[in-house]
Coordinates of C-alpha atoms and ligand atoms in Angstrom, one line a residue:
M245 CA -7.0 -6.1 19.9
I246 CA -7.5 -6.9 23.6
E247 CA -11.3 -6.2 23.3
K248 CA -11.5 -8.4 20.2
L249 CA -9.7 -11.3 21.9
L250 CA -11.9 -11.0 25.0
N251 CA -15.1 -11.0 23.0
R252 CA -14.1 -13.5 20.2
R253 CA -16.7 -15.8 18.8
S254 CA -16.9 -18.5 16.2
H255 CA -18.9 -17.5 13.1
R256 CA -20.6 -20.1 10.9
A257 CA -22.7 -18.0 8.5
F258 CA -21.0 -15.7 6.0
L259 CA -21.9 -13.3 3.1
E260 CA -21.3 -14.9 -0.3
T261 CA -18.7 -12.4 -1.2
K262 CA -15.0 -13.3 -0.8
I263 CA -12.6 -11.4 1.3
D264 CA -10.5 -8.8 -0.6
I265 CA -7.3 -10.4 -1.9
K266 CA -5.2 -7.8 -0.1
D267 CA -6.6 -9.0 3.2
I268 CA -6.2 -12.6 2.3
D269 CA -2.5 -12.0 1.5
L270 CA -2.2 -10.2 4.8
I271 CA -3.8 -13.2 6.7
K272 CA -1.3 -15.5 4.9
K273 CA 1.6 -13.3 5.9
I274 CA 0.5 -13.1 9.5
T275 CA -0.1 -16.9 9.5
L276 CA 3.4 -17.6 8.2
Q277 CA 4.9 -15.4 11.0
A278 CA 3.5 -17.8 13.7
P279 CA 6.1 -19.5 15.8
T280 CA 7.2 -22.7 14.2
A281 CA 9.4 -25.5 15.7
G282 CA 13.1 -24.9 14.6
N283 CA 11.8 -22.4 12.0
L284 CA 10.9 -25.5 9.9
T285 CA 7.2 -24.6 8.9
L286 CA 6.0 -28.2 9.4
Y287 CA 2.6 -27.6 7.7
S288 CA 0.9 -26.8 4.5
I289 CA -2.4 -25.0 4.0
I290 CA -4.8 -26.1 1.3
E291 CA -7.1 -23.3 0.1
V292 CA -10.2 -25.0 -1.1
E293 CA -11.7 -23.0 -3.9
S294 CA -13.5 -25.8 -5.9
Q295 CA -17.2 -26.0 -5.0
V296 CA -17.1 -29.7 -5.8
I297 CA -14.4 -30.2 -3.1
K298 CA -16.2 -28.0 -0.6
D299 CA -19.4 -30.0 -1.1
K300 CA -17.5 -33.3 -0.6
L301 CA -15.8 -32.0 2.5
S302 CA -19.1 -30.8 3.8
V303 CA -20.4 -34.4 3.7
L304 CA -17.1 -36.0 4.9
C305 CA -17.0 -33.6 7.9
D306 CA -20.2 -34.8 9.6
N307 CA -22.5 -33.2 7.0
Q308 CA -21.9 -29.6 8.0
K309 CA -23.5 -27.6 5.3
M310 CA -21.8 -24.4 6.4
I311 CA -18.6 -25.8 4.7
S312 CA -20.3 -25.8 1.3
K313 CA -21.5 -22.2 1.8
A314 CA -18.3 -20.7 3.2
P315 CA -16.4 -18.3 0.9
H316 CA -13.1 -19.4 2.3
V317 CA -12.1 -23.0 3.4
W318 CA -8.6 -23.7 4.5
V319 CA -7.4 -27.2 5.4
F320 CA -4.3 -27.1 7.7
V321 CA -2.1 -30.1 7.1
A322 CA 0.6 -31.3 9.4
D323 CA 3.4 -31.9 6.8
F324 CA 6.6 -33.8 7.1
H325 CA 6.4 -34.8 3.4
R326 CA 8.1 -31.6 2.2
W327 CA 11.2 -32.3 4.5
L328 CA 11.4 -35.9 3.4
K329 CA 11.4 -34.9 -0.2
Y330 CA 14.0 -32.2 0.6
F331 CA 16.3 -34.9 2.2
E332 CA 15.9 -36.9 -0.9
Y333 CA 16.6 -34.1 -3.4
S334 CA 19.5 -33.0 -1.3
N335 CA 21.0 -36.6 -1.1
T336 CA 21.2 -36.1 2.6
E337 CA 21.2 -39.8 3.4
E338 CA 24.3 -40.4 1.3
K339 CA 26.1 -37.3 2.3
T340 CA 25.6 -37.9 6.1
N341 CA 25.8 -41.7 5.9
I342 CA 22.9 -41.7 8.4
P343 CA 20.0 -43.8 7.2
I344 CA 16.7 -41.9 6.9
R345 CA 14.4 -43.1 9.7
T346 CA 10.7 -43.5 9.3
P347 CA 8.9 -40.5 10.8
S348 CA 7.2 -41.4 14.1
L349 CA 4.8 -40.0 16.6
G350 CA 7.1 -37.4 18.0
D351 CA 7.5 -35.9 14.5
F352 CA 3.8 -36.1 14.1
H353 CA 3.1 -34.3 17.3
L354 CA 5.7 -31.5 16.5
A355 CA 4.1 -31.0 13.1
M356 CA 0.7 -31.0 14.7
Q357 CA 1.7 -28.3 17.2
D358 CA 3.1 -26.2 14.4
T359 CA 0.0 -26.6 12.3
M360 CA -2.4 -25.7 15.1
I361 CA -0.4 -22.7 16.1
A362 CA -0.5 -21.5 12.4
A363 CA -4.3 -22.1 12.3
Q364 CA -4.9 -20.1 15.5
T365 CA -2.7 -17.3 14.2
S366 CA -4.9 -17.2 11.1
T367 CA -8.1 -16.9 13.2
I368 CA -6.6 -14.0 15.2
A369 CA -5.7 -12.3 11.9
I370 CA -9.1 -13.0 10.5
D371 CA -10.8 -11.5 13.6
E372 CA -8.5 -8.5 13.8
L373 CA -9.3 -7.6 10.2
G374 CA -13.0 -7.6 11.0
Y375 CA -14.0 -11.0 9.5
G376 CA -15.1 -14.2 11.3
S377 CA -14.1 -17.9 11.3
C378 CA -15.0 -21.3 12.7
Y379 CA -12.8 -24.4 13.1
V380 CA -14.0 -27.7 11.7
G381 CA -12.4 -30.5 13.8
D382 CA -14.3 -33.1 11.9
I383 CA -11.7 -32.8 9.1
I384 CA -10.0 -35.7 10.9
E385 CA -12.9 -38.0 10.1
N386 CA -13.0 -40.3 7.0
F387 CA -9.2 -40.0 6.5
E388 CA -9.0 -42.3 3.5
Q389 CA -11.5 -40.3 1.6
V390 CA -10.1 -36.9 2.6
Q391 CA -6.6 -38.1 1.7
E392 CA -7.8 -39.1 -1.8
L393 CA -9.8 -35.9 -2.3
L394 CA -7.0 -33.6 -1.3
N395 CA -4.2 -35.8 -2.9
L396 CA -2.3 -36.0 0.4
P397 CA 0.9 -38.0 0.6
Q398 CA 1.7 -40.3 3.5
H399 CA 3.2 -37.7 5.7
A400 CA 0.7 -34.9 5.2
V401 CA -2.2 -35.3 7.5
P402 CA -5.1 -32.9 8.1
A403 CA -4.9 -31.2 11.5
T404 CA -7.8 -28.9 11.3
M405 CA -9.9 -26.8 8.9
L406 CA -11.0 -23.2 9.1
I407 CA -14.0 -21.7 7.3
F408 CA -14.1 -18.0 7.2
G409 CA -15.5 -14.8 5.6
T410 CA -17.5 -11.8 6.4
P411 CA -20.0 -12.8 9.0
K412 CA -23.7 -12.3 8.1
K413 CA -24.2 -11.1 11.7
T414 CA -21.3 -10.2 13.9
L415 CA -21.5 -12.0 17.3
T416 CA -20.1 -10.1 20.1
E417 CA -21.4 -11.7 23.3
P418 CA -18.7 -14.1 24.5
R419 CA -19.6 -17.7 25.4
V420 CA -19.0 -18.9 28.9
R421 CA -15.7 -20.4 29.9
P422 CA -14.5 -21.9 33.1
D423 CA -12.8 -19.6 35.7
A424 CA -9.0 -19.4 35.6
E425 CA -8.5 -21.2 38.9
S426 CA -10.3 -24.3 37.5
I427 CA -7.9 -24.6 34.5
F428 CA -4.6 -23.1 35.7
F429 CA -2.6 -25.3 38.1
K430 CA 0.5 -24.3 40.0
D431 CA 3.7 -26.4 39.3
T432 CA 2.0 -29.8 39.0
Y433 CA -1.3 -31.3 37.9
K434 CA -4.0 -31.1 40.5
E435 CA -6.5 -33.8 40.9
Q436 CA -9.9 -32.0 41.3
T437 CA -12.7 -32.9 43.6
K438 CA -16.3 -33.6 42.5
E439 CA -17.2 -30.1 43.6
E440 CA -14.3 -28.5 41.9
I441 CA -15.1 -30.2 38.6
E442 CA -18.8 -29.3 38.9
R443 CA -17.8 -25.7 39.6
T444 CA -15.6 -25.7 36.4
Y445 CA -18.7 -26.2 34.3
S446 CA -21.3 -24.5 36.5
K447 CA -21.8 -21.5 34.2
H448 CA -22.3 -23.8 31.2
E449 CA -24.8 -25.8 33.2
E450 CA -26.7 -22.8 34.4
G451 CA -27.1 -21.5 30.8
A452 CA -28.2 -24.9 29.5
R453 CA -30.6 -25.4 32.4
K454 CA -32.2 -22.0 31.6
S455 CA -32.6 -22.8 27.9
H456 CA -34.0 -26.3 28.8
T457 CA -31.4 -28.2 26.7
L458 CA -30.1 -30.6 29.4
P459 CA -30.9 -34.3 29.0
F460 CA -33.3 -36.2 31.3
D461 CA -36.0 -33.5 31.2
N462 CA -33.5 -30.8 32.0
T463 CA -32.4 -32.5 35.2
G464 CA -29.1 -33.8 33.8
T465 CA -25.6 -32.3 33.9
I466 CA -23.3 -30.9 31.2
A467 CA -21.4 -34.2 31.6
D468 CA -24.5 -36.1 30.6
Q469 CA -25.1 -33.8 27.7
F470 CA -21.5 -34.1 26.4
Y471 CA -21.7 -37.9 26.8
L472 CA -24.9 -38.2 24.9
R473 CA -24.4 -35.7 22.2
K474 CA -20.7 -36.1 21.5
Y475 CA -18.6 -38.7 23.4
S476 CA -20.8 -41.6 22.5
S477 CA -21.8 -40.3 19.1
E478 CA -21.2 -41.9 15.7
F479 CA -19.1 -38.9 14.6
M480 CA -16.7 -39.3 17.5
K481 CA -16.5 -43.0 16.8
E482 CA -15.6 -42.2 13.2
M483 CA -13.1 -39.6 14.4
N484 CA -11.3 -42.2 16.5
R485 CA -11.3 -44.9 13.8
S486 CA -9.9 -42.4 11.3
A487 CA -7.2 -41.0 13.6
N488 CA -6.1 -44.6 14.3
V489 CA -5.7 -45.1 10.6
F490 CA -3.7 -42.0 9.9
L491 CA -1.4 -42.5 13.0
K492 CA -0.7 -46.0 11.9
K493 CA 0.0 -45.0 8.3
W494 CA 2.2 -42.2 9.4
C495 CA 4.5 -44.6 11.2
E496 CA 4.6 -47.2 8.4
K497 CA 7.9 -47.7 6.6
Q498 CA 7.7 -46.0 3.1
Ligands
FMN1294 C1 -10.6 -28.0 17.6 C2 -11.9 -27.4 17.3 C3 -12.8 -28.1 16.5 C4 -14.1 -27.5 16.2 N1 -14.9 -28.1 15.4 C5 -16.1 -27.6 15.1 C6 -17.0 -28.2 14.1 O1 -16.6 -29.2 13.5 N2 -18.1 -27.6 13.8 C7 -18.5 -26.4 14.5 O2 -19.6 -25.9 14.2 N3 -17.7 -25.8 15.4 C8 -16.5 -26.3 15.7 N4 -15.7 -25.7 16.6 C9 -16.1 -24.4 17.2 C10 -16.5 -24.7 18.7 O3 -17.7 -25.4 18.7 C11 -16.6 -23.3 19.4 O4 -15.3 -22.8 19.5 C12 -17.2 -23.5 20.8 O5 -18.5 -23.9 20.8 C13 -17.1 -22.2 21.6 O6 -17.7 -21.1 20.9 P1 -17.0 -19.8 20.6 O7 -15.8 -20.2 19.7 O8 -18.0 -18.9 19.8 O9 -16.5 -19.2 21.8 C14 -14.4 -26.3 16.8 C15 -13.5 -25.6 17.6 C16 -12.3 -26.1 17.9 C17 -11.3 -25.4 18.7

């Protein structure tokens, strides 16, 4: 388990065959055992089996073809809808004489925390059973179309997506990460100096420099690379537009 966690990698290419149903059931059981705020289970998980839906998601999530090909695609949805319906079915408003308030950003954040913890618990279970997975953060793009495609009610918003299966090739070499002292602060937030921030990503930069993938003829920094490839990209613009839409809709009165 410890070795697996220390060497964990994302896998994007899988064999076509599906994972044995007994293992899928076990992954579900372990996922549901994840910590959840107030034991409320503020999420739903949509198992996408339809190839038509997989193909559409593949386009909507920044044209990532690996989604179409993945044997298993789970969309993790931050879900307050179930509890709002339960209040309604239970006549809670009348019984308590407290008007039902519109869900707000605190509710959203709590549900989001729950959902991501469930997703990460799934990835650990998937790895532990000898399979592989990759997150797809781009599921938060094109909200209006994803909402329609997955038939999502107002208070059920995609948090993340996992694709998983049996890796074509098992990757065991862990990717570089910052050192602990760059990321863990004692007691309060620590403003870092130029040198400290550079040190945080120095191993990333060294690797990229060696493989000649840094911008400006390989003289640039990891900051330049992130800025050019991601931060100023169209897909991140879309991600932010889409997130603004679902956050606004979440807080709208029903
Ligand atoms: C929130 C989140 C979103 C991600 N979205 C994508 C994605 O859309 N496409 C992709 O290929 N990888 C995605 N990844 C995987 C990361 O690129 C990967 O974790 C990172 O490059 C480090 O590699 P490793 O997981 O093999 O250590 C995502 C990971 C996280 C945690």
